[in-house]
């Protein structure tokens, strides 16, 4: 399934915002990727901060476990809030505009913020800017001449902002051609063009939001970056209800534009406060304020992979544009719900990313391998539980979430069928999300992930092109699941010199037991969920059955990472509940 993360999901482990039906990389993860002396890697050597500068020391000293736990809890809490608001947004879109020509046109335009979020907030800028800001902060604390942080901002922000504005303006001008290429069979191309011109503004606003997020996370400030998708969804929901009566689905595109501005505004006060801090150290003679330049090959390799992963959405909408009205909408609603388990599973691995990066920097590949293999086992257990629940309770989930207003029972049935097929790709999506971090954790450019993603895209298009005529949207969903699974297998097989050297056979062997537990739980849950007539009762009964059967079988079979996954889920649930209700 696709990794669409912009307008619909909270960010994943490498972002700082809050990638799920609210649009899944966490702040705690990125914040500790500070430039440091490396053992045998040729990386930059950063002197230790002097004791005379206590105000700046916390931004450069290694974070404590308690600090990381609090940052993770903060991110998780705001991720949940963004996901809930994203759900409200999707429900509002379905209620106000249903699943037809209008929503299909808007969702084509929504491709722009989906790509912008992935490239400008969640992957590319984060990998390039966080190390640069971290090095500038360390040089500031050491007493370098001038202010390296402000020098970095002055040398990068104007140029990047100009590039973002130029790309956004070009996209707005070329909106007819963009829609024609992306969805050539779309019934209401004119409406899609109007919406695209509105959403094109997010190239600039998302770029600025991503820049602010990277700078703040380097300063170890997490609240504002984690809140950006909350503000974004508030803007969309408000615009739809305020303007939907007059402007129809165009109001959702206006909301995207307004939400992008809110993403910047919610971070600006915090960023200005950090940049306006006065220095307390004196510069040493002969030192300069040169900032570390961006690693262009690393940025290019990350962007190419992210672009390829997000291109699954393009293939979906290209193939679905020739189907009857509502096909793209059914794909979108199914995807948003089905991706929730993937978001939860990868969020559990967020804080381990700096552990892997530190181990590789120190040359301890054994410790890095053990950490990644454990992450894969835990994430697989969590996502397989979610997959079983999604497949077993799909009609009840979609009915409760969307069946109201213009969203009919027929839309519920079509969306549930698509979601069940999508769910077969959740394991591949999760494995891809965990494995890709092992490739880039050393901070070096590698082109293999982009090649693996290209093969997966080719599989997606080939299968989708041959099944869309007979299977419709379910054929597209099946192609998506197959393509991302191929990518995950290639990424797992390619570890070693390109990434963390995993024991491939052991990893694959460890997936067998939770797969058996998930299959049994799916069958039992689907049967129980179908017994009650009321959707809510069916969802509760089916979900409970899935959880109990999966837990019992997983423990009985001794699935690796199973007990750890249950403990992590229980711990995160308690912490989030404590944060909300204390």
Tab-separated table of C-alpha atoms in Angstrom, residues 36 38-41 354-369 372 437-444 499-501:
chain	number	residue	atom	x	y	z
A	36	UNK	CA	30.104	14.029	17.102
A	38	UNK	CA	33.317	9.246	15.110
A	39	UNK	CA	35.414	6.139	15.330
A	40	UNK	CA	36.800	5.291	11.952
A	41	UNK	CA	34.011	6.868	9.952
A	354	UNK	CA	19.751	7.127	17.406
A	355	UNK	CA	20.871	3.923	19.153
A	356	UNK	CA	21.511	2.299	15.768
A	357	UNK	CA	23.198	5.433	14.408
A	358	UNK	CA	25.472	5.689	17.450
A	359	UNK	CA	26.445	2.022	17.244
A	360	UNK	CA	27.359	2.316	13.564
A	361	UNK	CA	29.342	5.497	14.190
A	362	UNK	CA	31.344	3.644	16.844
A	363	UNK	CA	31.873	0.653	14.574
A	364	UNK	CA	29.767	-1.666	16.747
A	365	UNK	CA	27.790	-3.397	14.001
A	366	UNK	CA	26.791	-6.254	16.294
A	367	UNK	CA	24.941	-3.932	18.644
A	368	UNK	CA	23.298	-2.184	15.690
A	369	UNK	CA	22.230	-5.515	14.200
A	372	UNK	CA	17.373	-3.510	14.286
A	437	UNK	CA	16.362	3.754	8.813
A	438	UNK	CA	19.146	1.181	9.024
A	439	UNK	CA	20.344	2.263	5.566
A	440	UNK	CA	20.563	5.970	6.378
A	441	UNK	CA	21.480	5.754	10.079
A	442	UNK	CA	25.186	6.040	9.246
A	443	UNK	CA	24.566	9.408	7.570
A	444	UNK	CA	25.951	8.266	4.215
A	499	UNK	CA	23.318	-0.930	5.847
A	500	UNK	CA	23.155	-2.919	9.052
A	501	UNK	CA	24.214	-6.550	8.362
